[in-house]
Amino acid sequence: MEVAGALQLGELAAAFAALPVFPLFDTAYFIVSVLYLKYEPGAVEMSRKSPFASWLCAMLHCFGSYILADLLLGESPIDYFSNNSSVILATAVWYLIFFCPMNVFYKCVSFLPMKLIFVAMKEVVRVRKIAAGVHHAHHRYHHGWFIMVATGWVKGSGVALLSNLEQLLRGIWKPETNEILHMSFPTKASLYGTILFTLQQTRWLPISEANLIFFFTMFMIVCKVFMTATHSHASPFAPVESFICPVFFGSVSSGHNSHHHDQHGASHEVSQPPPPPAKSKEELNEGTRKRKAKKAE
């Protein structure tokens, strides 16, 4: 019975891995990507003032991972735009979300139950892109582990890694929001997933690619749907990272915090007005004589 169950699971994973993503899953991917663009401050106003800039930002949200991966592998960054069907589909989604009369399309796709379905479908595409990126890099660099990891990572989270460029197109420059400095859950999950796919591709992980795609997709779907439904930004990796990181990389130095506190304390002291100068002994004596003179009068 166990062998039969494992065989059925293997068949399910193989069928899932062979499931085509175009056009159904790609449409969901484009919808969620453009929705996140519309949530950005000033995105709606920009779409009215400069529709072309808004369209470029939408294309970065939809195809930024392909652009960055092609740059890493020395290929043309606009190579994916030769796929006319995908570009037209993404453009149609962008137009409907931003310019549909009375925001009918936006209201439908942003309705939470519908949005959760699209978020789950987007994670299917994300994991496929990670697996395809690692496979492509392995085909060109058989022993280039770091190249495989880098390519798969940007395939899964290239949009977030290009967020500063996308902000620049919207007239915003916030280098402190760099995704490398403040990794979101999709970026971390893409990195960890890419490592797993690299180990599988180099035969260090004894699991088939179809099974890995199936299990990692289920993990991503559960995490992202839960986080979207609860509006949570807490990473599922936080408990493990809080335990492992201090062991291998050390904790935050308390000296830095005390120095930071001293600087703030010093600035606070400087900002306070200086106390009034103490009166001299002669001034005190003069005041005493005046009070006695008033009492005598």
PDB file of N, CA and C in Angstrom, residues 93-178:
ATOM      1  N   VAL A  93      -3.950  43.178 -19.059  1.00  0.00           N
ATOM      2  CA  VAL A  93      -4.194  43.167 -17.611  1.00  0.00           C
ATOM      3  C   VAL A  93      -3.898  44.536 -17.021  1.00  0.00           C
ATOM      4  N   TRP A  94      -2.781  45.146 -17.434  1.00  0.00           N
ATOM      5  CA  TRP A  94      -2.431  46.489 -16.935  1.00  0.00           C
ATOM      6  C   TRP A  94      -3.524  47.496 -17.289  1.00  0.00           C
ATOM      7  N   TYR A  95      -4.016  47.462 -18.514  1.00  0.00           N
ATOM      8  CA  TYR A  95      -5.016  48.434 -18.941  1.00  0.00           C
ATOM      9  C   TYR A  95      -6.321  48.252 -18.168  1.00  0.00           C
ATOM     10  N   LEU A  96      -6.736  47.002 -17.976  1.00  0.00           N
ATOM     11  CA  LEU A  96      -7.993  46.753 -17.284  1.00  0.00           C
ATOM     12  C   LEU A  96      -7.914  47.146 -15.814  1.00  0.00           C
ATOM     13  N   ILE A  97      -6.789  46.908 -15.173  1.00  0.00           N
ATOM     14  CA  ILE A  97      -6.662  47.246 -13.751  1.00  0.00           C
ATOM     15  C   ILE A  97      -6.608  48.751 -13.539  1.00  0.00           C
ATOM     16  N   PHE A  98      -5.982  49.484 -14.459  1.00  0.00           N
ATOM     17  CA  PHE A  98      -5.816  50.928 -14.257  1.00  0.00           C
ATOM     18  C   PHE A  98      -6.904  51.760 -14.920  1.00  0.00           C
ATOM     19  N   PHE A  99      -7.466  51.279 -16.030  1.00  0.00           N
ATOM     20  CA  PHE A  99      -8.332  52.148 -16.833  1.00  0.00           C
ATOM     21  C   PHE A  99      -9.707  51.559 -17.112  1.00  0.00           C
ATOM     22  N   CYS A 100     -10.053  50.448 -16.503  1.00  0.00           N
ATOM     23  CA  CYS A 100     -11.392  49.888 -16.713  1.00  0.00           C
ATOM     24  C   CYS A 100     -12.433  50.841 -16.132  1.00  0.00           C
ATOM     25  N   PRO A 101     -13.529  51.106 -16.852  1.00  0.00           N
ATOM     26  CA  PRO A 101     -14.563  52.032 -16.345  1.00  0.00           C
ATOM     27  C   PRO A 101     -15.083  51.611 -14.975  1.00  0.00           C
ATOM     28  N   MET A 102     -15.167  52.582 -14.085  1.00  0.00           N
ATOM     29  CA  MET A 102     -15.677  52.402 -12.721  1.00  0.00           C
ATOM     30  C   MET A 102     -14.859  51.366 -11.926  1.00  0.00           C
ATOM     31  N   ASN A 103     -13.639  51.102 -12.368  1.00  0.00           N
ATOM     32  CA  ASN A 103     -12.753  50.161 -11.667  1.00  0.00           C
ATOM     33  C   ASN A 103     -13.400  48.794 -11.457  1.00  0.00           C
ATOM     34  N   VAL A 104     -14.208  48.359 -12.409  1.00  0.00           N
ATOM     35  CA  VAL A 104     -14.923  47.096 -12.258  1.00  0.00           C
ATOM     36  C   VAL A 104     -13.945  45.928 -12.194  1.00  0.00           C
ATOM     37  N   PHE A 105     -12.985  45.907 -13.110  1.00  0.00           N
ATOM     38  CA  PHE A 105     -12.037  44.790 -13.145  1.00  0.00           C
ATOM     39  C   PHE A 105     -11.176  44.782 -11.886  1.00  0.00           C
ATOM     40  N   TYR A 106     -10.726  45.946 -11.462  1.00  0.00           N
ATOM     41  CA  TYR A 106      -9.901  46.033 -10.250  1.00  0.00           C
ATOM     42  C   TYR A 106     -10.676  45.556  -9.028  1.00  0.00           C
ATOM     43  N   LYS A 107     -11.917  45.944  -8.898  1.00  0.00           N
ATOM     44  CA  LYS A 107     -12.715  45.528  -7.755  1.00  0.00           C
ATOM     45  C   LYS A 107     -12.922  44.016  -7.748  1.00  0.00           C
ATOM     46  N   CYS A 108     -13.066  43.431  -8.918  1.00  0.00           N
ATOM     47  CA  CYS A 108     -13.274  41.978  -8.989  1.00  0.00           C
ATOM     48  C   CYS A 108     -12.018  41.216  -8.589  1.00  0.00           C
ATOM     49  N   VAL A 109     -10.869  41.605  -9.150  1.00  0.00           N
ATOM     50  CA  VAL A 109      -9.643  40.837  -8.893  1.00  0.00           C
ATOM     51  C   VAL A 109      -9.056  41.142  -7.518  1.00  0.00           C
ATOM     52  N   SER A 110      -9.406  42.295  -6.918  1.00  0.00           N
ATOM     53  CA  SER A 110      -8.902  42.610  -5.581  1.00  0.00           C
ATOM     54  C   SER A 110      -9.831  42.111  -4.477  1.00  0.00           C
ATOM     55  N   PHE A 111     -10.988  41.551  -4.856  1.00  0.00           N
ATOM     56  CA  PHE A 111     -11.880  40.925  -3.876  1.00  0.00           C
ATOM     57  C   PHE A 111     -11.134  39.756  -3.256  1.00  0.00           C
ATOM     58  N   LEU A 112     -11.061  39.729  -1.918  1.00  0.00           N
ATOM     59  CA  LEU A 112     -10.130  38.846  -1.222  1.00  0.00           C
ATOM     60  C   LEU A 112     -10.203  37.374  -1.643  1.00  0.00           C
ATOM     61  N   PRO A 113     -11.385  36.744  -1.719  1.00  0.00           N
ATOM     62  CA  PRO A 113     -11.393  35.330  -2.156  1.00  0.00           C
ATOM     63  C   PRO A 113     -10.801  35.134  -3.550  1.00  0.00           C
ATOM     64  N   MET A 114     -11.103  36.053  -4.473  1.00  0.00           N
ATOM     65  CA  MET A 114     -10.524  35.954  -5.814  1.00  0.00           C
ATOM     66  C   MET A 114      -9.019  36.212  -5.773  1.00  0.00           C
ATOM     67  N   LYS A 115      -8.632  37.173  -4.978  1.00  0.00           N
ATOM     68  CA  LYS A 115      -7.217  37.508  -4.887  1.00  0.00           C
ATOM     69  C   LYS A 115      -6.409  36.348  -4.329  1.00  0.00           C
ATOM     70  N   LEU A 116      -6.950  35.619  -3.358  1.00  0.00           N
ATOM     71  CA  LEU A 116      -6.232  34.473  -2.797  1.00  0.00           C
ATOM     72  C   LEU A 116      -6.009  33.391  -3.847  1.00  0.00           C
ATOM     73  N   ILE A 117      -6.975  33.216  -4.724  1.00  0.00           N
ATOM     74  CA  ILE A 117      -6.812  32.236  -5.807  1.00  0.00           C
ATOM     75  C   ILE A 117      -5.690  32.669  -6.738  1.00  0.00           C
ATOM     76  N   PHE A 118      -5.678  33.946  -7.086  1.00  0.00           N
ATOM     77  CA  PHE A 118      -4.630  34.448  -7.978  1.00  0.00           C
ATOM     78  C   PHE A 118      -3.254  34.378  -7.320  1.00  0.00           C
ATOM     79  N   VAL A 119      -3.191  34.660  -6.017  1.00  0.00           N
ATOM     80  CA  VAL A 119      -1.914  34.574  -5.302  1.00  0.00           C
ATOM     81  C   VAL A 119      -1.383  33.145  -5.326  1.00  0.00           C
ATOM     82  N   ALA A 120      -2.265  32.172  -5.110  1.00  0.00           N
ATOM     83  CA  ALA A 120      -1.848  30.769  -5.158  1.00  0.00           C
ATOM     84  C   ALA A 120      -1.358  30.393  -6.552  1.00  0.00           C
ATOM     85  N   MET A 121      -2.037  30.871  -7.568  1.00  0.00           N
ATOM     86  CA  MET A 121      -1.623  30.564  -8.946  1.00  0.00           C
ATOM     87  C   MET A 121      -0.296  31.244  -9.285  1.00  0.00           C
ATOM     88  N   LYS A 122      -0.079  32.414  -8.724  1.00  0.00           N
ATOM     89  CA  LYS A 122       1.193  33.096  -8.976  1.00  0.00           C
ATOM     90  C   LYS A 122       2.361  32.303  -8.418  1.00  0.00           C
ATOM     91  N   GLU A 123       2.186  31.667  -7.264  1.00  0.00           N
ATOM     92  CA  GLU A 123       3.273  30.889  -6.684  1.00  0.00           C
ATOM     93  C   GLU A 123       3.606  29.663  -7.530  1.00  0.00           C
ATOM     94  N   VAL A 124       2.624  29.143  -8.237  1.00  0.00           N
ATOM     95  CA  VAL A 124       2.899  28.049  -9.175  1.00  0.00           C
ATOM     96  C   VAL A 124       3.884  28.518 -10.242  1.00  0.00           C
ATOM     97  N   VAL A 125       3.646  29.712 -10.764  1.00  0.00           N
ATOM     98  CA  VAL A 125       4.541  30.260 -11.793  1.00  0.00           C
ATOM     99  C   VAL A 125       5.911  30.570 -11.206  1.00  0.00           C
ATOM    100  N   ARG A 126       5.954  31.088  -9.986  1.00  0.00           N
ATOM    101  CA  ARG A 126       7.228  31.453  -9.374  1.00  0.00           C
ATOM    102  C   ARG A 126       8.139  30.230  -9.247  1.00  0.00           C
ATOM    103  N   VAL A 127       7.596  29.131  -8.731  1.00  0.00           N
ATOM    104  CA  VAL A 127       8.415  27.933  -8.539  1.00  0.00           C
ATOM    105  C   VAL A 127       8.867  27.369  -9.885  1.00  0.00           C
ATOM    106  N   ARG A 128       7.995  27.427 -10.888  1.00  0.00           N
ATOM    107  CA  ARG A 128       8.405  26.962 -12.225  1.00  0.00           C
ATOM    108  C   ARG A 128       9.553  27.806 -12.762  1.00  0.00           C
ATOM    109  N   LYS A 129       9.489  29.101 -12.511  1.00  0.00           N
ATOM    110  CA  LYS A 129      10.560  29.987 -12.983  1.00  0.00           C
ATOM    111  C   LYS A 129      11.873  29.693 -12.273  1.00  0.00           C
ATOM    112  N   ILE A 130      11.810  29.401 -10.978  1.00  0.00           N
ATOM    113  CA  ILE A 130      13.029  29.045 -10.244  1.00  0.00           C
ATOM    114  C   ILE A 130      13.643  27.782 -10.822  1.00  0.00           C
ATOM    115  N   ALA A 131      12.807  26.761 -11.013  1.00  0.00           N
ATOM    116  CA  ALA A 131      13.307  25.490 -11.555  1.00  0.00           C
ATOM    117  C   ALA A 131      13.866  25.681 -12.960  1.00  0.00           C
ATOM    118  N   ALA A 132      13.182  26.480 -13.783  1.00  0.00           N
ATOM    119  CA  ALA A 132      13.661  26.712 -15.149  1.00  0.00           C
ATOM    120  C   ALA A 132      14.969  27.492 -15.145  1.00  0.00           C
ATOM    121  N   GLY A 133      15.103  28.471 -14.231  1.00  0.00           N
ATOM    122  CA  GLY A 133      16.342  29.235 -14.161  1.00  0.00           C
ATOM    123  C   GLY A 133      17.529  28.378 -13.761  1.00  0.00           C
ATOM    124  N   VAL A 134      17.352  27.508 -12.761  1.00  0.00           N
ATOM    125  CA  VAL A 134      18.437  26.610 -12.342  1.00  0.00           C
ATOM    126  C   VAL A 134      18.776  25.643 -13.459  1.00  0.00           C
ATOM    127  N   HIS A 135      17.764  25.113 -14.133  1.00  0.00           N
ATOM    128  CA  HIS A 135      18.006  24.163 -15.232  1.00  0.00           C
ATOM    129  C   HIS A 135      18.747  24.835 -16.384  1.00  0.00           C
ATOM    130  N   HIS A 136      18.366  26.062 -16.700  1.00  0.00           N
ATOM    131  CA  HIS A 136      19.025  26.785 -17.785  1.00  0.00           C
ATOM    132  C   HIS A 136      20.486  27.074 -17.446  1.00  0.00           C
ATOM    133  N   ALA A 137      20.734  27.520 -16.221  1.00  0.00           N
ATOM    134  CA  ALA A 137      22.114  27.800 -15.812  1.00  0.00           C
ATOM    135  C   ALA A 137      22.937  26.517 -15.745  1.00  0.00           C
ATOM    136  N   HIS A 138      22.340  25.418 -15.318  1.00  0.00           N
ATOM    137  CA  HIS A 138      23.066  24.135 -15.271  1.00  0.00           C
ATOM    138  C   HIS A 138      23.411  23.645 -16.658  1.00  0.00           C
ATOM    139  N   HIS A 139      22.553  23.944 -17.626  1.00  0.00           N
ATOM    140  CA  HIS A 139      22.830  23.534 -19.002  1.00  0.00           C
ATOM    141  C   HIS A 139      24.041  24.271 -19.572  1.00  0.00           C
ATOM    142  N   ARG A 140      24.243  25.524 -19.154  1.00  0.00           N
ATOM    143  CA  ARG A 140      25.362  26.309 -19.674  1.00  0.00           C
ATOM    144  C   ARG A 140      26.600  26.209 -18.797  1.00  0.00           C
ATOM    145  N   TYR A 141      26.416  26.069 -17.500  1.00  0.00           N
ATOM    146  CA  TYR A 141      27.541  25.982 -16.561  1.00  0.00           C
ATOM    147  C   TYR A 141      27.303  24.763 -15.668  1.00  0.00           C
ATOM    148  N   HIS A 142      27.824  23.621 -16.082  1.00  0.00           N
ATOM    149  CA  HIS A 142      27.514  22.361 -15.410  1.00  0.00           C
ATOM    150  C   HIS A 142      27.988  22.341 -13.954  1.00  0.00           C
ATOM    151  N   HIS A 143      29.092  23.014 -13.668  1.00  0.00           N
ATOM    152  CA  HIS A 143      29.639  22.994 -12.311  1.00  0.00           C
ATOM    153  C   HIS A 143      29.562  24.365 -11.636  1.00  0.00           C
ATOM    154  N   GLY A 144      28.815  25.262 -12.224  1.00  0.00           N
ATOM    155  CA  GLY A 144      28.704  26.613 -11.650  1.00  0.00           C
ATOM    156  C   GLY A 144      27.559  26.705 -10.669  1.00  0.00           C
ATOM    157  N   TRP A 145      27.798  26.239  -9.457  1.00  0.00           N
ATOM    158  CA  TRP A 145      26.752  26.234  -8.440  1.00  0.00           C
ATOM    159  C   TRP A 145      26.249  27.638  -8.143  1.00  0.00           C
ATOM    160  N   PHE A 146      27.166  28.578  -7.983  1.00  0.00           N
ATOM    161  CA  PHE A 146      26.755  29.935  -7.639  1.00  0.00           C
ATOM    162  C   PHE A 146      25.991  30.591  -8.790  1.00  0.00           C
ATOM    163  N   ILE A 147      26.332  30.230 -10.009  1.00  0.00           N
ATOM    164  CA  ILE A 147      25.591  30.759 -11.157  1.00  0.00           C
ATOM    165  C   ILE A 147      24.178  30.201 -11.177  1.00  0.00           C
ATOM    166  N   MET A 148      24.043  28.927 -10.848  1.00  0.00           N
ATOM    167  CA  MET A 148      22.704  28.328 -10.777  1.00  0.00           C
ATOM    168  C   MET A 148      21.865  28.996  -9.702  1.00  0.00           C
ATOM    169  N   VAL A 149      22.461  29.196  -8.539  1.00  0.00           N
ATOM    170  CA  VAL A 149      21.730  29.833  -7.442  1.00  0.00           C
ATOM    171  C   VAL A 149      21.338  31.264  -7.817  1.00  0.00           C
ATOM    172  N   ALA A 150      22.263  32.017  -8.387  1.00  0.00           N
ATOM    173  CA  ALA A 150      21.972  33.406  -8.747  1.00  0.00           C
ATOM    174  C   ALA A 150      20.878  33.483  -9.805  1.00  0.00           C
ATOM    175  N   THR A 151      20.959  32.604 -10.811  1.00  0.00           N
ATOM    176  CA  THR A 151      19.968  32.647 -11.891  1.00  0.00           C
ATOM    177  C   THR A 151      18.595  32.244 -11.394  1.00  0.00           C
ATOM    178  N   GLY A 152      18.518  31.161 -10.623  1.00  0.00           N
ATOM    179  CA  GLY A 152      17.228  30.747 -10.089  1.00  0.00           C
ATOM    180  C   GLY A 152      16.644  31.769  -9.136  1.00  0.00           C
ATOM    181  N   TRP A 153      17.521  32.408  -8.353  1.00  0.00           N
ATOM    182  CA  TRP A 153      17.044  33.408  -7.391  1.00  0.00           C
ATOM    183  C   TRP A 153      16.413  34.602  -8.095  1.00  0.00           C
ATOM    184  N   VAL A 154      17.078  35.127  -9.095  1.00  0.00           N
ATOM    185  CA  VAL A 154      16.519  36.293  -9.786  1.00  0.00           C
ATOM    186  C   VAL A 154      15.305  35.901 -10.618  1.00  0.00           C
ATOM    187  N   LYS A 155      15.230  34.651 -11.046  1.00  0.00           N
ATOM    188  CA  LYS A 155      14.027  34.218 -11.758  1.00  0.00           C
ATOM    189  C   LYS A 155      12.821  34.198 -10.817  1.00  0.00           C
ATOM    190  N   GLY A 156      13.061  33.875  -9.541  1.00  0.00           N
ATOM    191  CA  GLY A 156      11.961  33.827  -8.597  1.00  0.00           C
ATOM    192  C   GLY A 156      11.625  35.151  -7.947  1.00  0.00           C
ATOM    193  N   SER A 157      12.593  36.057  -7.841  1.00  0.00           N
ATOM    194  CA  SER A 157      12.350  37.328  -7.130  1.00  0.00           C
ATOM    195  C   SER A 157      12.969  38.515  -7.849  1.00  0.00           C
ATOM    196  N   GLY A 158      13.098  38.427  -9.164  1.00  0.00           N
ATOM    197  CA  GLY A 158      13.716  39.521  -9.911  1.00  0.00           C
ATOM    198  C   GLY A 158      12.951  40.819  -9.820  1.00  0.00           C
ATOM    199  N   VAL A 159      11.621  40.731  -9.699  1.00  0.00           N
ATOM    200  CA  VAL A 159      10.807  41.943  -9.598  1.00  0.00           C
ATOM    201  C   VAL A 159      11.167  42.732  -8.343  1.00  0.00           C
ATOM    202  N   ALA A 160      11.314  42.025  -7.225  1.00  0.00           N
ATOM    203  CA  ALA A 160      11.674  42.706  -5.978  1.00  0.00           C
ATOM    204  C   ALA A 160      13.090  43.259  -6.043  1.00  0.00           C
ATOM    205  N   LEU A 161      14.007  42.517  -6.675  1.00  0.00           N
ATOM    206  CA  LEU A 161      15.385  42.981  -6.764  1.00  0.00           C
ATOM    207  C   LEU A 161      15.520  44.200  -7.662  1.00  0.00           C
ATOM    208  N   LEU A 162      14.562  44.385  -8.572  1.00  0.00           N
ATOM    209  CA  LEU A 162      14.571  45.559  -9.449  1.00  0.00           C
ATOM    210  C   LEU A 162      13.645  46.661  -8.935  1.00  0.00           C
ATOM    211  N   SER A 163      13.242  46.575  -7.686  1.00  0.00           N
ATOM    212  CA  SER A 163      12.266  47.531  -7.154  1.00  0.00           C
ATOM    213  C   SER A 163      12.788  48.965  -7.179  1.00  0.00           C
ATOM    214  N   ASN A 164      14.083  49.160  -6.942  1.00  0.00           N
ATOM    215  CA  ASN A 164      14.625  50.525  -6.966  1.00  0.00           C
ATOM    216  C   ASN A 164      14.576  51.125  -8.363  1.00  0.00           C
ATOM    217  N   LEU A 165      14.823  50.296  -9.387  1.00  0.00           N
ATOM    218  CA  LEU A 165      14.709  50.784 -10.764  1.00  0.00           C
ATOM    219  C   LEU A 165      13.262  51.116 -11.086  1.00  0.00           C
ATOM    220  N   GLU A 166      12.344  50.299 -10.636  1.00  0.00           N
ATOM    221  CA  GLU A 166      10.924  50.568 -10.871  1.00  0.00           C
ATOM    222  C   GLU A 166      10.493  51.838 -10.157  1.00  0.00           C
ATOM    223  N   GLN A 167      11.003  52.058  -8.942  1.00  0.00           N
ATOM    224  CA  GLN A 167      10.699  53.296  -8.221  1.00  0.00           C
ATOM    225  C   GLN A 167      11.242  54.502  -8.962  1.00  0.00           C
ATOM    226  N   LEU A 168      12.407  54.348  -9.556  1.00  0.00           N
ATOM    227  CA  LEU A 168      13.010  55.462 -10.296  1.00  0.00           C
ATOM    228  C   LEU A 168      12.142  55.857 -11.487  1.00  0.00           C
ATOM    229  N   LEU A 169      11.526  54.876 -12.134  1.00  0.00           N
ATOM    230  CA  LEU A 169      10.620  55.177 -13.247  1.00  0.00           C
ATOM    231  C   LEU A 169       9.390  55.944 -12.756  1.00  0.00           C
ATOM    232  N   ARG A 170       9.027  55.738 -11.507  1.00  0.00           N
ATOM    233  CA  ARG A 170       7.888  56.469 -10.928  1.00  0.00           C
ATOM    234  C   ARG A 170       8.310  57.788 -10.304  1.00  0.00           C
ATOM    235  N   GLY A 171       9.594  58.159 -10.449  1.00  0.00           N
ATOM    236  CA  GLY A 171      10.069  59.425  -9.906  1.00  0.00           C
ATOM    237  C   GLY A 171      10.387  59.381  -8.441  1.00  0.00           C
ATOM    238  N   ILE A 172      10.624  58.169  -7.904  1.00  0.00           N
ATOM    239  CA  ILE A 172      10.927  58.000  -6.484  1.00  0.00           C
ATOM    240  C   ILE A 172      12.290  57.345  -6.355  1.00  0.00           C
ATOM    241  N   TRP A 173      13.089  57.843  -5.434  1.00  0.00           N
ATOM    242  CA  TRP A 173      14.402  57.246  -5.202  1.00  0.00           C
ATOM    243  C   TRP A 173      14.571  56.994  -3.720  1.00  0.00           C
ATOM    244  N   LYS A 174      14.465  55.726  -3.321  1.00  0.00           N
ATOM    245  CA  LYS A 174      14.599  55.332  -1.920  1.00  0.00           C
ATOM    246  C   LYS A 174      15.594  54.177  -1.822  1.00  0.00           C
ATOM    247  N   PRO A 175      16.894  54.487  -1.858  1.00  0.00           N
ATOM    248  CA  PRO A 175      17.884  53.389  -1.797  1.00  0.00           C
ATOM    249  C   PRO A 175      17.845  52.614  -0.497  1.00  0.00           C
ATOM    250  N   GLU A 176      17.286  53.205   0.561  1.00  0.00           N
ATOM    251  CA  GLU A 176      17.234  52.480   1.834  1.00  0.00           C
ATOM    252  C   GLU A 176      16.233  51.328   1.798  1.00  0.00           C
ATOM    253  N   THR A 177      15.374  51.278   0.761  1.00  0.00           N
ATOM    254  CA  THR A 177      14.413  50.182   0.626  1.00  0.00           C
ATOM    255  C   THR A 177      14.958  49.054  -0.234  1.00  0.00           C
ATOM    256  N   ASN A 178      16.267  48.993  -0.382  1.00  0.00           N
ATOM    257  CA  ASN A 178      16.885  47.947  -1.193  1.00  0.00           C
ATOM    258  C   ASN A 178      16.463  46.579  -0.700  1.00  0.00           C
TER     259      ASN A 178
END
